[in-house]
mmCIF file of C-alpha atoms in Angstrom:
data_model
loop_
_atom_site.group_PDB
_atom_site.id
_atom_site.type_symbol
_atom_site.label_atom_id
_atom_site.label_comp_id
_atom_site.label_asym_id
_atom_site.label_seq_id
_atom_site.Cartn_x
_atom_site.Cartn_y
_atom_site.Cartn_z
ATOM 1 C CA UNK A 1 -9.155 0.950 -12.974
ATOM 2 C CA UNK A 2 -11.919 -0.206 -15.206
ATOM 3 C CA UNK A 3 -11.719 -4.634 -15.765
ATOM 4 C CA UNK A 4 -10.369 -5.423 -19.340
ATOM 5 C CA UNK A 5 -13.843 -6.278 -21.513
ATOM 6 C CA UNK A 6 -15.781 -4.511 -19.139
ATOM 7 C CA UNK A 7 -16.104 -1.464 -21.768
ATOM 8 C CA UNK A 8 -16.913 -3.549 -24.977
ATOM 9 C CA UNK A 9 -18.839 -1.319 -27.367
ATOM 10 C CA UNK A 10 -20.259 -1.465 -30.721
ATOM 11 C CA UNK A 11 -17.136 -1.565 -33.517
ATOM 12 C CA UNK A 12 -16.955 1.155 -36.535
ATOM 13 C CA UNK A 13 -17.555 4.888 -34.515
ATOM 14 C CA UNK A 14 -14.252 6.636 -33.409
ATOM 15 C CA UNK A 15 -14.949 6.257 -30.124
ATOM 16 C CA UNK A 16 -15.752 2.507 -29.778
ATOM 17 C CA UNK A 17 -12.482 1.957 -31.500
ATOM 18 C CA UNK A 18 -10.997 4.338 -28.376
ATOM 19 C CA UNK A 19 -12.486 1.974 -26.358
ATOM 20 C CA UNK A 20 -11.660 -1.192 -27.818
ATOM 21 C CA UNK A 21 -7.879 -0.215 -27.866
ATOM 22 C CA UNK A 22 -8.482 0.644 -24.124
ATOM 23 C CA UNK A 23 -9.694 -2.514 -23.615
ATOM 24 C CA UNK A 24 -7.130 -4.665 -25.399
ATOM 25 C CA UNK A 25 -4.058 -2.732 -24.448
ATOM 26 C CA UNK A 26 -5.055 -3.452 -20.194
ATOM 27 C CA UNK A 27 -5.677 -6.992 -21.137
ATOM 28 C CA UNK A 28 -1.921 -6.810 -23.159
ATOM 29 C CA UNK A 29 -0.164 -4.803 -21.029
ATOM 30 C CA UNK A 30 -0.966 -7.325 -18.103
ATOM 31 C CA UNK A 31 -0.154 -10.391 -19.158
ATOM 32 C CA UNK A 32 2.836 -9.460 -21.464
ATOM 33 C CA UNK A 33 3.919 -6.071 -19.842
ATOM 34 C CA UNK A 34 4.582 -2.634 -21.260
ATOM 35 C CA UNK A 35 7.993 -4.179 -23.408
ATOM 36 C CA UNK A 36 6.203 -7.361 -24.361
ATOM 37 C CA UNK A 37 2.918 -5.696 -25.635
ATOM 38 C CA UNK A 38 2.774 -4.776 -29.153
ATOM 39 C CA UNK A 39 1.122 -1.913 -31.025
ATOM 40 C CA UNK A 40 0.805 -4.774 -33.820
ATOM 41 C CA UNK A 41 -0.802 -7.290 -31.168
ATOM 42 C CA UNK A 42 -2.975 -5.070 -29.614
ATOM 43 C CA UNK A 43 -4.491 -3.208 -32.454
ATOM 44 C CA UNK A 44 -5.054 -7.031 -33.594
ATOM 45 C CA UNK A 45 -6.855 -7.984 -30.780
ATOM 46 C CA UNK A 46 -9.099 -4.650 -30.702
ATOM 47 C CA UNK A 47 -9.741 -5.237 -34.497
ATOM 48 C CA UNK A 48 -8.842 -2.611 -36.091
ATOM 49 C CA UNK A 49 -5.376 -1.373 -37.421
ATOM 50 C CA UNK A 50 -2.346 -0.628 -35.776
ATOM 51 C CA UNK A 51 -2.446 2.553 -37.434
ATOM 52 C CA UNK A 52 -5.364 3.752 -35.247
ATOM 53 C CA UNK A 53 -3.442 3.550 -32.091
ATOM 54 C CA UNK A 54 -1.404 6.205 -33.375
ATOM 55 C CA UNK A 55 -4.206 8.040 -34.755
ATOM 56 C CA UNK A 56 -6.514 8.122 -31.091
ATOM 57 C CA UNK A 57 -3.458 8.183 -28.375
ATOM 58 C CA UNK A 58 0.095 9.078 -30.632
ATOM 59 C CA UNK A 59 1.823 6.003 -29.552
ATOM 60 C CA UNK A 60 2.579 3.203 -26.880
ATOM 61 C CA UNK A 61 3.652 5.219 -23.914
ATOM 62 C CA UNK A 62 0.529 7.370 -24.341
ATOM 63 C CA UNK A 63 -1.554 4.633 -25.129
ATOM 64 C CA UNK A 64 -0.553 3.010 -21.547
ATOM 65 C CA UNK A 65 -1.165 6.124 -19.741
ATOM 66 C CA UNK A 66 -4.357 6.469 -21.096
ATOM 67 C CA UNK A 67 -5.345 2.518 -20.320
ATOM 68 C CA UNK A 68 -4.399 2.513 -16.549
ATOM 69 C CA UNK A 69 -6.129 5.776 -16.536
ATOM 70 C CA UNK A 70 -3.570 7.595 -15.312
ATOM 71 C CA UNK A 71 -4.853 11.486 -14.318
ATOM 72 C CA UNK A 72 -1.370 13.135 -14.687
ATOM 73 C CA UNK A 73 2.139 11.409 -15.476
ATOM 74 C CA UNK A 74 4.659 11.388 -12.957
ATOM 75 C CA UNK A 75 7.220 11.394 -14.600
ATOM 76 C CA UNK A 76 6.486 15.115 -15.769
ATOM 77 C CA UNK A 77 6.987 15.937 -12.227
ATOM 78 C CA UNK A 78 9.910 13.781 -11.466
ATOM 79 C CA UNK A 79 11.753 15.077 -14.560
ATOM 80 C CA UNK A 80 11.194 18.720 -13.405
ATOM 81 C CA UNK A 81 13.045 18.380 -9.719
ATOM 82 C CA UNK A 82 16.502 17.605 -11.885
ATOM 83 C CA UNK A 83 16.798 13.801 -10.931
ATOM 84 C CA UNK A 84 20.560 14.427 -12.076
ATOM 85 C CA UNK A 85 21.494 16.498 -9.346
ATOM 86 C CA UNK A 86 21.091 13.820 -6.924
ATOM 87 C CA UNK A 87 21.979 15.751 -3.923
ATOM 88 C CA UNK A 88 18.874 16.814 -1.791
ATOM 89 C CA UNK A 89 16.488 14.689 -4.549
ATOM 90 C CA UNK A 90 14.572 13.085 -2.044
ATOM 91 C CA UNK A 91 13.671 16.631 -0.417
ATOM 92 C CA UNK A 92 12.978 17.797 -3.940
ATOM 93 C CA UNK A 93 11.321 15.134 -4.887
ATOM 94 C CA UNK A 94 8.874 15.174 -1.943
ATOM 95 C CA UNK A 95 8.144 18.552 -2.085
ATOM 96 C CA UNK A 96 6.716 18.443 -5.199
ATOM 97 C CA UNK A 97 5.010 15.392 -5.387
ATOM 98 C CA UNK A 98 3.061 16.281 -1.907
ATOM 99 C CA UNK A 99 1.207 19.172 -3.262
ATOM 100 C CA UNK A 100 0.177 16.786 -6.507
ATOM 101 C CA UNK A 101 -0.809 14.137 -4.580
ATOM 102 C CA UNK A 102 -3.338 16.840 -2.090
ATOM 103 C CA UNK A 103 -4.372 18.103 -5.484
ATOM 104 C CA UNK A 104 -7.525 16.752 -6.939
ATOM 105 C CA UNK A 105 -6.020 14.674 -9.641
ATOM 106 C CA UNK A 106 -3.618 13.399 -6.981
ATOM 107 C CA UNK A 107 -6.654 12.306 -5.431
ATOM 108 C CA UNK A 108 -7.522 10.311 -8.198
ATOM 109 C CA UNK A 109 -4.417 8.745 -8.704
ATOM 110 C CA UNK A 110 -4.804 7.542 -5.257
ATOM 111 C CA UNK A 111 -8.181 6.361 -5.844
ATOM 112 C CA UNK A 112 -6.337 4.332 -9.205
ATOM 113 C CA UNK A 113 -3.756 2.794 -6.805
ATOM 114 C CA UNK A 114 -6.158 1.609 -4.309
ATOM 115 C CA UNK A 115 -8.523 -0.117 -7.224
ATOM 116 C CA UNK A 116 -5.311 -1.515 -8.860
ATOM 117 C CA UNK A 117 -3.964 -3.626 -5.985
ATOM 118 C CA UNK A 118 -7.657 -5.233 -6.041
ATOM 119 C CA UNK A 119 -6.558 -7.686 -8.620
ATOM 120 C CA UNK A 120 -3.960 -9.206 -10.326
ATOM 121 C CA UNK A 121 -4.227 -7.343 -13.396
ATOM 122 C CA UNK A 122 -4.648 -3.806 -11.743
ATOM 123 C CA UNK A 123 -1.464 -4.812 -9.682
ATOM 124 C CA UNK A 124 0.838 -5.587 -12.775
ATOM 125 C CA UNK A 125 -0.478 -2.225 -14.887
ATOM 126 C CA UNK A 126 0.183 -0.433 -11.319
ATOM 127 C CA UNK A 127 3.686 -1.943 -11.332
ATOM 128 C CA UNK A 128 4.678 -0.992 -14.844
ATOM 129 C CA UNK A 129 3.127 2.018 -14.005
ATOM 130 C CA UNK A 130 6.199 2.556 -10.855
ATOM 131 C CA UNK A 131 9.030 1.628 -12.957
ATOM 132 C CA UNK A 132 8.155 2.942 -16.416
ATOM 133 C CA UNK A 133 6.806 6.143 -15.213
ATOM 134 C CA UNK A 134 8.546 7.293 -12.433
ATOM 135 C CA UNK A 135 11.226 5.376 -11.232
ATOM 136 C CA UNK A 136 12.854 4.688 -14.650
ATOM 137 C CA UNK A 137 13.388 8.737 -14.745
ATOM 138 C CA UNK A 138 15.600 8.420 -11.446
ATOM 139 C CA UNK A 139 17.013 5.330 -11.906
ATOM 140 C CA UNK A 140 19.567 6.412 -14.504
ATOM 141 C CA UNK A 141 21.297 8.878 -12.168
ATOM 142 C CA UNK A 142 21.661 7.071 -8.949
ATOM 143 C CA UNK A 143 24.903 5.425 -7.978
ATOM 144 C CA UNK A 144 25.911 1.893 -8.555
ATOM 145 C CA UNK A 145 26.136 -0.653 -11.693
ATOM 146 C CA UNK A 146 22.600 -1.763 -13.049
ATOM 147 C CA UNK A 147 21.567 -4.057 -10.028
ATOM 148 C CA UNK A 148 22.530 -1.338 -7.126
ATOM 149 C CA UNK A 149 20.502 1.129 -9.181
ATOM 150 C CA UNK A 150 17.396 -1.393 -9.447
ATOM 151 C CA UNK A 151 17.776 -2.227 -5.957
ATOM 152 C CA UNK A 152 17.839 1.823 -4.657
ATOM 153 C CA UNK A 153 14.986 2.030 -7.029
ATOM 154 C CA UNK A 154 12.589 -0.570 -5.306
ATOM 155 C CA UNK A 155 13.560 0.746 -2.068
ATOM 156 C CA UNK A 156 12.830 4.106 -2.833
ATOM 157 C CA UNK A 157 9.069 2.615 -4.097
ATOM 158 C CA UNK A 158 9.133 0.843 -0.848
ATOM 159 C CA UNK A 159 9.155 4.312 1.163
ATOM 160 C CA UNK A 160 6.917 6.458 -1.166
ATOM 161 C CA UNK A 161 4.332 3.666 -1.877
ATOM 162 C CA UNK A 162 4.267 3.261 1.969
ATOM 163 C CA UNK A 163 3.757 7.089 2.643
ATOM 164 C CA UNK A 164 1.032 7.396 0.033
ATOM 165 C CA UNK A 165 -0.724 4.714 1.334
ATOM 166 C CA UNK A 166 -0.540 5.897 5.379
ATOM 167 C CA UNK A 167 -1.050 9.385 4.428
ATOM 168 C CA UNK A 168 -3.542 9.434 1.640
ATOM 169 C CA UNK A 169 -5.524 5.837 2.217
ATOM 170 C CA UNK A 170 -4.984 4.542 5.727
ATOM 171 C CA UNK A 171 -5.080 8.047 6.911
ATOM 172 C CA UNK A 172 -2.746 6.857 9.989
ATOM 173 C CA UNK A 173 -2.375 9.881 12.102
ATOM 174 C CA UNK A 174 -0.250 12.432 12.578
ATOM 175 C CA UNK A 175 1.020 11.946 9.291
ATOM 176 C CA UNK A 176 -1.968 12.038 7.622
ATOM 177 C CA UNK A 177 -2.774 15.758 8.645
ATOM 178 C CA UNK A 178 1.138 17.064 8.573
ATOM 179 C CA UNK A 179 2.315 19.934 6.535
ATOM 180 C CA UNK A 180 4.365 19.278 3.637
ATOM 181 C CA UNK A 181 7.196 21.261 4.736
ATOM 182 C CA UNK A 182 7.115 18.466 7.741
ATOM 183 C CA UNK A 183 6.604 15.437 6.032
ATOM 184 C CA UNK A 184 9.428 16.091 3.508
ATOM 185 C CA UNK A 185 12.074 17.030 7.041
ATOM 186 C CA UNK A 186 10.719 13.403 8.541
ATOM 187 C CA UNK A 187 11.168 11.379 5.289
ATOM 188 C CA UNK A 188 13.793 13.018 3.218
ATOM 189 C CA UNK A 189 16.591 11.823 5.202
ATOM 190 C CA UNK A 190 15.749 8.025 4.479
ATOM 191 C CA UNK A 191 14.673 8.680 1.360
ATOM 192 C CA UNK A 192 18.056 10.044 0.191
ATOM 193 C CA UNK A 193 19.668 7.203 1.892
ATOM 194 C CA UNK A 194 18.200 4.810 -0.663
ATOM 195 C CA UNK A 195 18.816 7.134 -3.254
ATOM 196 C CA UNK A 196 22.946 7.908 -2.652
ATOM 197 C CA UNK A 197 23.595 6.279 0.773
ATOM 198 C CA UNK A 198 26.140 3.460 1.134
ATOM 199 C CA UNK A 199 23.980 0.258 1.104
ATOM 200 C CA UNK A 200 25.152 -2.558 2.598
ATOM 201 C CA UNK B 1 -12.484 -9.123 4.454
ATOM 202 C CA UNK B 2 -15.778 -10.208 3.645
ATOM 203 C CA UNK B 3 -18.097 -7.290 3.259
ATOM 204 C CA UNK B 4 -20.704 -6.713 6.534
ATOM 205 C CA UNK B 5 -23.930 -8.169 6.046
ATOM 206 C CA UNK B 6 -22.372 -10.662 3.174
ATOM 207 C CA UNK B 7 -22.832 -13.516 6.073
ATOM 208 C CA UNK B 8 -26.631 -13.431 7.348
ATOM 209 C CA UNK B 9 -27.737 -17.005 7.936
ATOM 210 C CA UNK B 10 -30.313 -18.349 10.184
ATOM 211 C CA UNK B 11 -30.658 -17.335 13.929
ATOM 212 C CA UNK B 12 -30.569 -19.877 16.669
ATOM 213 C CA UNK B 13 -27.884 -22.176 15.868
ATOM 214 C CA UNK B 14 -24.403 -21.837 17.753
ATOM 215 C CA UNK B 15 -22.565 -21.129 14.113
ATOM 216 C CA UNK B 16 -25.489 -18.303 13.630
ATOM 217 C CA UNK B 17 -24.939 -16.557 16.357
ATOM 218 C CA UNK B 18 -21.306 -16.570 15.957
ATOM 219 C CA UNK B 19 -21.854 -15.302 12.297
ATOM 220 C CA UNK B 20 -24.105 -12.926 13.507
ATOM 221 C CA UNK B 21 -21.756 -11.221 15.921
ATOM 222 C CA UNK B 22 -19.131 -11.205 13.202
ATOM 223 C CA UNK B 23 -21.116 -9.494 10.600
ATOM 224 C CA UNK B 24 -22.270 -6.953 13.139
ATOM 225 C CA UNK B 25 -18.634 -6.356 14.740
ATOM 226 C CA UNK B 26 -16.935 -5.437 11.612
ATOM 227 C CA UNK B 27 -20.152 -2.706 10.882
ATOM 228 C CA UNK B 28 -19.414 -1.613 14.140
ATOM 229 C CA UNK B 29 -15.496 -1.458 14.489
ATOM 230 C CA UNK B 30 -15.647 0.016 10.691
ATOM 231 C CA UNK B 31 -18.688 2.992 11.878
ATOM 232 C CA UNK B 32 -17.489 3.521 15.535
ATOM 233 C CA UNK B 33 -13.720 2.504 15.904
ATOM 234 C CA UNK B 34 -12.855 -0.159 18.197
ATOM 235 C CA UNK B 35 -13.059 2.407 21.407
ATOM 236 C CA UNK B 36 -16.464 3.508 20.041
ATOM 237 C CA UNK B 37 -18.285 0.358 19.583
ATOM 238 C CA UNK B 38 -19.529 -1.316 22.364
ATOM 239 C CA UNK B 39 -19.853 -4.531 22.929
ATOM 240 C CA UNK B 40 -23.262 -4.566 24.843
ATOM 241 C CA UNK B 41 -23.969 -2.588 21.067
ATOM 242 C CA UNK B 42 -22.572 -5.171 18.773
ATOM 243 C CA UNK B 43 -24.781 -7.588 20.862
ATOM 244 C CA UNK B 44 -28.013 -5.825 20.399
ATOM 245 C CA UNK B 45 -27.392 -5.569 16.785
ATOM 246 C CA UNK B 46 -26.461 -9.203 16.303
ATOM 247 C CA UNK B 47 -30.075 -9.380 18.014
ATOM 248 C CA UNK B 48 -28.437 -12.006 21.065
ATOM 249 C CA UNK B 49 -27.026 -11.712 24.419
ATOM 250 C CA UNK B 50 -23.763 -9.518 25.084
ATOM 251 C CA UNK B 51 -22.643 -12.548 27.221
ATOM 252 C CA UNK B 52 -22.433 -14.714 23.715
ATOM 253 C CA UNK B 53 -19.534 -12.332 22.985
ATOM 254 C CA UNK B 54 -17.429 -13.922 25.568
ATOM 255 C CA UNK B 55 -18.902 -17.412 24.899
ATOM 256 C CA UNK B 56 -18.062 -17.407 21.005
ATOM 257 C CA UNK B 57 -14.920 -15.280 20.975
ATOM 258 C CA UNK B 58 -13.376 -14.614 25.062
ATOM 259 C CA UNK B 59 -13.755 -10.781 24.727
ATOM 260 C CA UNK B 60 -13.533 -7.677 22.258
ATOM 261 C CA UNK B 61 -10.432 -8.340 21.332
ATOM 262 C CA UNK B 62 -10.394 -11.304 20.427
ATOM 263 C CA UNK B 63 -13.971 -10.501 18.585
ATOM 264 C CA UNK B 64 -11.826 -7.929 17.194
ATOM 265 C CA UNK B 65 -9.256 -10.081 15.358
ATOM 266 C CA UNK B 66 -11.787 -12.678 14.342
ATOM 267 C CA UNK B 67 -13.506 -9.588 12.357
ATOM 268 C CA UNK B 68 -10.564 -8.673 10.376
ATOM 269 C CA UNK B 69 -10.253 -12.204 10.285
ATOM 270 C CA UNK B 70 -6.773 -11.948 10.906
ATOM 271 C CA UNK B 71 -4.712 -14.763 10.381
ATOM 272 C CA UNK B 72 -2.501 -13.987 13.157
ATOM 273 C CA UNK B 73 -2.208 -11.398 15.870
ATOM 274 C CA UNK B 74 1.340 -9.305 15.125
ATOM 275 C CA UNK B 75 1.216 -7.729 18.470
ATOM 276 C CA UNK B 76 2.107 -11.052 19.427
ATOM 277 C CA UNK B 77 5.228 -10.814 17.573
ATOM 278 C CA UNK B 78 5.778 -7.661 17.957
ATOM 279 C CA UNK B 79 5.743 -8.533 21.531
ATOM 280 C CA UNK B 80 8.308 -11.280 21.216
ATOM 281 C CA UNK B 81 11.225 -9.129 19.732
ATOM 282 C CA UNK B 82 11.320 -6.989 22.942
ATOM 283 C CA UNK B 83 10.220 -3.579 21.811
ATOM 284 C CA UNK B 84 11.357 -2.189 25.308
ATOM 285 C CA UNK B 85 14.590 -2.147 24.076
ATOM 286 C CA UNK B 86 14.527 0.345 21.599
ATOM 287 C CA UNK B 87 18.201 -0.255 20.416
ATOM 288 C CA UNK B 88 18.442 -2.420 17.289
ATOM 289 C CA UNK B 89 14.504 -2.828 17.382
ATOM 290 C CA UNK B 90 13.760 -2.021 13.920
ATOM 291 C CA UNK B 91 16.927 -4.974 13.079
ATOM 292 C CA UNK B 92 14.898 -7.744 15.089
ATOM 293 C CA UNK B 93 11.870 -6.447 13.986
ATOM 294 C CA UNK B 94 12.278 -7.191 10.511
ATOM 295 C CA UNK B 95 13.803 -10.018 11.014
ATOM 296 C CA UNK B 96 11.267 -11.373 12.430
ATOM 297 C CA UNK B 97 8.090 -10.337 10.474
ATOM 298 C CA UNK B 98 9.979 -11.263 7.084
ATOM 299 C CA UNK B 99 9.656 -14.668 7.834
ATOM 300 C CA UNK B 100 6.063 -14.141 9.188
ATOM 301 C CA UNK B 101 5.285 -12.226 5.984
ATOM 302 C CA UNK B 102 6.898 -15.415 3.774
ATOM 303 C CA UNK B 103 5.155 -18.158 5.252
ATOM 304 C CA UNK B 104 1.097 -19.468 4.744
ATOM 305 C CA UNK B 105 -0.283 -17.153 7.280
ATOM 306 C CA UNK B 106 1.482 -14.091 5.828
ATOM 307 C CA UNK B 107 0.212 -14.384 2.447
ATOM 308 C CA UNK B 108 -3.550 -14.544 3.666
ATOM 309 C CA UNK B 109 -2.163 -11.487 5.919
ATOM 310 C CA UNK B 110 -1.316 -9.815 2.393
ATOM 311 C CA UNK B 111 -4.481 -11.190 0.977
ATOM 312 C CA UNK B 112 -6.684 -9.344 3.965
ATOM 313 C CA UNK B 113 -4.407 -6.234 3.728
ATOM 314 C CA UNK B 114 -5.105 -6.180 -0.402
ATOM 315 C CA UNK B 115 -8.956 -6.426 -0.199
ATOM 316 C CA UNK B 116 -9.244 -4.226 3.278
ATOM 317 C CA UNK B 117 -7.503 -1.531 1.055
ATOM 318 C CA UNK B 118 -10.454 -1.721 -1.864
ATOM 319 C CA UNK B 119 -13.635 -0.580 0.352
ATOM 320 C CA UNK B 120 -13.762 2.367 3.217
ATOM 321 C CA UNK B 121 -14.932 0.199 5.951
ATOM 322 C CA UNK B 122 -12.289 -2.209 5.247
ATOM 323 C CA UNK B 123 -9.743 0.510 5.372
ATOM 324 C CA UNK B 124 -10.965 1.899 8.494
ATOM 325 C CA UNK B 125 -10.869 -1.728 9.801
ATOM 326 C CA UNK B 126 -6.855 -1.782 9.022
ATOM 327 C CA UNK B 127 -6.247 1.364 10.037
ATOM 328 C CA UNK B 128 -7.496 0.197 13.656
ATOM 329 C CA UNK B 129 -5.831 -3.079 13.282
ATOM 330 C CA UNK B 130 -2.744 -1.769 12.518
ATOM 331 C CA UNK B 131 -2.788 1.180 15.146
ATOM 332 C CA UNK B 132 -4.346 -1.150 18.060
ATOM 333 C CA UNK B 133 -2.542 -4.891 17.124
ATOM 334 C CA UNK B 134 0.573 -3.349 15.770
ATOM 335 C CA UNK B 135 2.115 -0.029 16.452
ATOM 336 C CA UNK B 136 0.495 0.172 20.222
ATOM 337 C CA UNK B 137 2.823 -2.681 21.443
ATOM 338 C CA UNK B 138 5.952 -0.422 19.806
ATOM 339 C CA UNK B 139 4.255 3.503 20.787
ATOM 340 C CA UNK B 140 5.168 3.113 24.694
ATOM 341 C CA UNK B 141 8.580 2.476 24.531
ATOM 342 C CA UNK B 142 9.572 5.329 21.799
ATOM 343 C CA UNK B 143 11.248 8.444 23.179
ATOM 344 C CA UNK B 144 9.326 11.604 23.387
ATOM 345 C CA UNK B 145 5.613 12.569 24.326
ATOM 346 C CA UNK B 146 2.894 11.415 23.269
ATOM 347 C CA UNK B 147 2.739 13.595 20.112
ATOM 348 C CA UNK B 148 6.406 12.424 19.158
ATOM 349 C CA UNK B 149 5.413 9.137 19.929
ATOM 350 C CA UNK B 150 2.409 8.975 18.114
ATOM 351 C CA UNK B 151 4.388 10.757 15.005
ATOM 352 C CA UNK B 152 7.172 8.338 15.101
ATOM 353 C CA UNK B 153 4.543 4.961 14.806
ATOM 354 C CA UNK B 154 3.030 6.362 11.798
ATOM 355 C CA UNK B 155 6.684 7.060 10.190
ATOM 356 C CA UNK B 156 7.654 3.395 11.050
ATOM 357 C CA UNK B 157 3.813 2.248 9.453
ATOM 358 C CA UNK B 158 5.036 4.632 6.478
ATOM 359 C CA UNK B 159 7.928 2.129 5.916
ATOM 360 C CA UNK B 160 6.824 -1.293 6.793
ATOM 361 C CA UNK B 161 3.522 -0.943 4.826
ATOM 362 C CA UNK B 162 5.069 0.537 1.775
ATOM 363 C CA UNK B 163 7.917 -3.267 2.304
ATOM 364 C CA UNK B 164 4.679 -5.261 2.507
ATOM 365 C CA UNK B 165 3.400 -3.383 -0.855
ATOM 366 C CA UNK B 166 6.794 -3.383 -2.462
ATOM 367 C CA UNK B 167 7.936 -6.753 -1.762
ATOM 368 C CA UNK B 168 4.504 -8.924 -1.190
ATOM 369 C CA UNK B 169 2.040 -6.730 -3.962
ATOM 370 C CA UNK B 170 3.409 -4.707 -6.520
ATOM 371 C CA UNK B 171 6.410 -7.261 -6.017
ATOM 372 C CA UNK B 172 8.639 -4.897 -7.624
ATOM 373 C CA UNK B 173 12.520 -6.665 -8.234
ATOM 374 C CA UNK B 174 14.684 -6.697 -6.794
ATOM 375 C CA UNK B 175 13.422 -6.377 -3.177
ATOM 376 C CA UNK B 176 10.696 -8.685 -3.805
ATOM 377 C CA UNK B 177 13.374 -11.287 -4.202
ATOM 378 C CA UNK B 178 16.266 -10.194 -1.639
ATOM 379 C CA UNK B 179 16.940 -12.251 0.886
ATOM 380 C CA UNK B 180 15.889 -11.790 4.587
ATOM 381 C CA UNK B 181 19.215 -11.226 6.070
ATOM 382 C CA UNK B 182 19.626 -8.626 3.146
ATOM 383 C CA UNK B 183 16.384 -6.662 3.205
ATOM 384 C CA UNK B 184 16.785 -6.137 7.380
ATOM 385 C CA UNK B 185 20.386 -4.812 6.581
ATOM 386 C CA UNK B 186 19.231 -2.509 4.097
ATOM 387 C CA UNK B 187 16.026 -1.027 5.596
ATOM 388 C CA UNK B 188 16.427 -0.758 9.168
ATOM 389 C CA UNK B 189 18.952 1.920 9.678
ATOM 390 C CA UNK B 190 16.046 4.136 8.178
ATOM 391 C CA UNK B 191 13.342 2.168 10.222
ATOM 392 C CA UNK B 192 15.632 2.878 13.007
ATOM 393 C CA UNK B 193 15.912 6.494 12.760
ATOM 394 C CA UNK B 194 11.737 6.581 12.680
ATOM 395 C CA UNK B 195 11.648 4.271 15.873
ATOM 396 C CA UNK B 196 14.791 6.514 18.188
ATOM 397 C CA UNK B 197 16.378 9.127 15.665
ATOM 398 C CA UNK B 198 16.357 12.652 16.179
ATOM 399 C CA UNK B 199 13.196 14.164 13.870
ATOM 400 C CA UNK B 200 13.368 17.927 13.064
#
């Protein structure tokens, strides 16, 4: 992730106003999150008006994708392994997300999570990031009242956070160098757990 | 972690030397793995006597841990929840590196982990830490050969680093808030199956 400010450019062309929008909406979307940001607020801060943020990105949500420089959305792939048929999800689920993640632009978005847990800013974009764009597609559909959802939710981050970073950034063998069709028989089973299983 | 070569003072001064030895070390472990890198090797780099290895730090080991400049050693608590017996392991396990993980010394140990993740040599430097200080003191006393073994230690990293990154980083609600007794009950049936289950 590129530090808020670090980008400043010259105001007036169509691409410095890009890039001050870029700029203010990290800085926003940081300190006041994804709900508390406003299009208002941060087209303020960038200078120019609100209108703009429409004009270069087409809204909010695309406006945060595009500041924590996010090479695909996941939530495109989450939405397309039918998060309301919850039986077998987690298989689904893995199965598709471990060829993205070996693809180049999965290799990127690794790259992103390793630079955002540098700082404190990075982390709370990268957290948004989680909830907003791919565990809020799931969360809807698991079992539970709001909290039981919330909690399945964070334990399902806990497992696929946890495999991303073994398999992609600590490179922690054998998993690192395991076929998909392996790694989604080994982990599967605990990830449906938090998905459906009876918590305690 | 601070970067290698961040540290060069003065040579001749007990402190120097010590700094010296550190600086090299983590080059070393980071380039060569802890097997690979000698300590005769970190010596001559540091530009002093091997036997100032054992007279600053007792051994590679111990230079070892000062490198990472770990604030503790988890093998030693590994160690102390008796991972011969495999049965309820992952249950004590937790239980006792949640409160490890909560105290002083666990939030520099989430500190190190965060900025050994940014830079390759730091990650190579964590890997090793985790595979030599962590999971070795588990791998022995798993069922199956060494393969299995050595597949079910990076399943159980997959888990407890993604509940360090959950709970302590991304702090992601509401695991980052659940109570010890709570988080043990809900993830070590899965933690469980990684340590003894059957895998496919």
């Amino acid at each position: 992730m590129t530090a808020p400010g670090s980008r400043r450019g010259r105001r007036g062309a169509g691409h410095d106003t890009r890039t001050q929008l870029l700029v203010a909406a990290r800085r926003r979307f940081a300190s006041d999150g994804f709900d508390g940001a406003t299009v208002r607020g941060i087209a303020a801060d960038a200078g120019v008006d609100a209108a703009m943020i429409n004009h270069h990105f087409g809204g909010k949500e695309a406006l945060f994708l595009a500041a924590v420089e996010a090479p695909f959305d996941p939530g495109q792939y989450v939405r397309s392994v039918r998060p309301e048929q919850i039986e077998g999800l987690a298989a689904r689920l893995l199965g598709t997300l471990l060829p993205v993640w070996d693809s180049p632009a999965g290799a990127a978005a690794v790259g992103l999570f390793r630079s955002g847990l540098h700082r404190d800013w990075g982390v709370s974009l990268l957290r948004q990031f989680i909830q907003r764009r791919a565990l809020a597609v799931i969360v809807e559909h698991l079992p539970g009242d709001d909290d039981e959802r919330a909690l399945r939710a964070s334990l399902v981050a806990s497992q696929i956070t946890g495999l991303i970073l073994t398999r992609y950034v600590l490179r922690l063998e054998p998993l690192a160098s395991a076929p998909h069709d392996q790694v989604v028989a080994l982990i599967a089973p605990n990830l449906q757990r938090y998905l459906t299983g009876t918590l305690p």
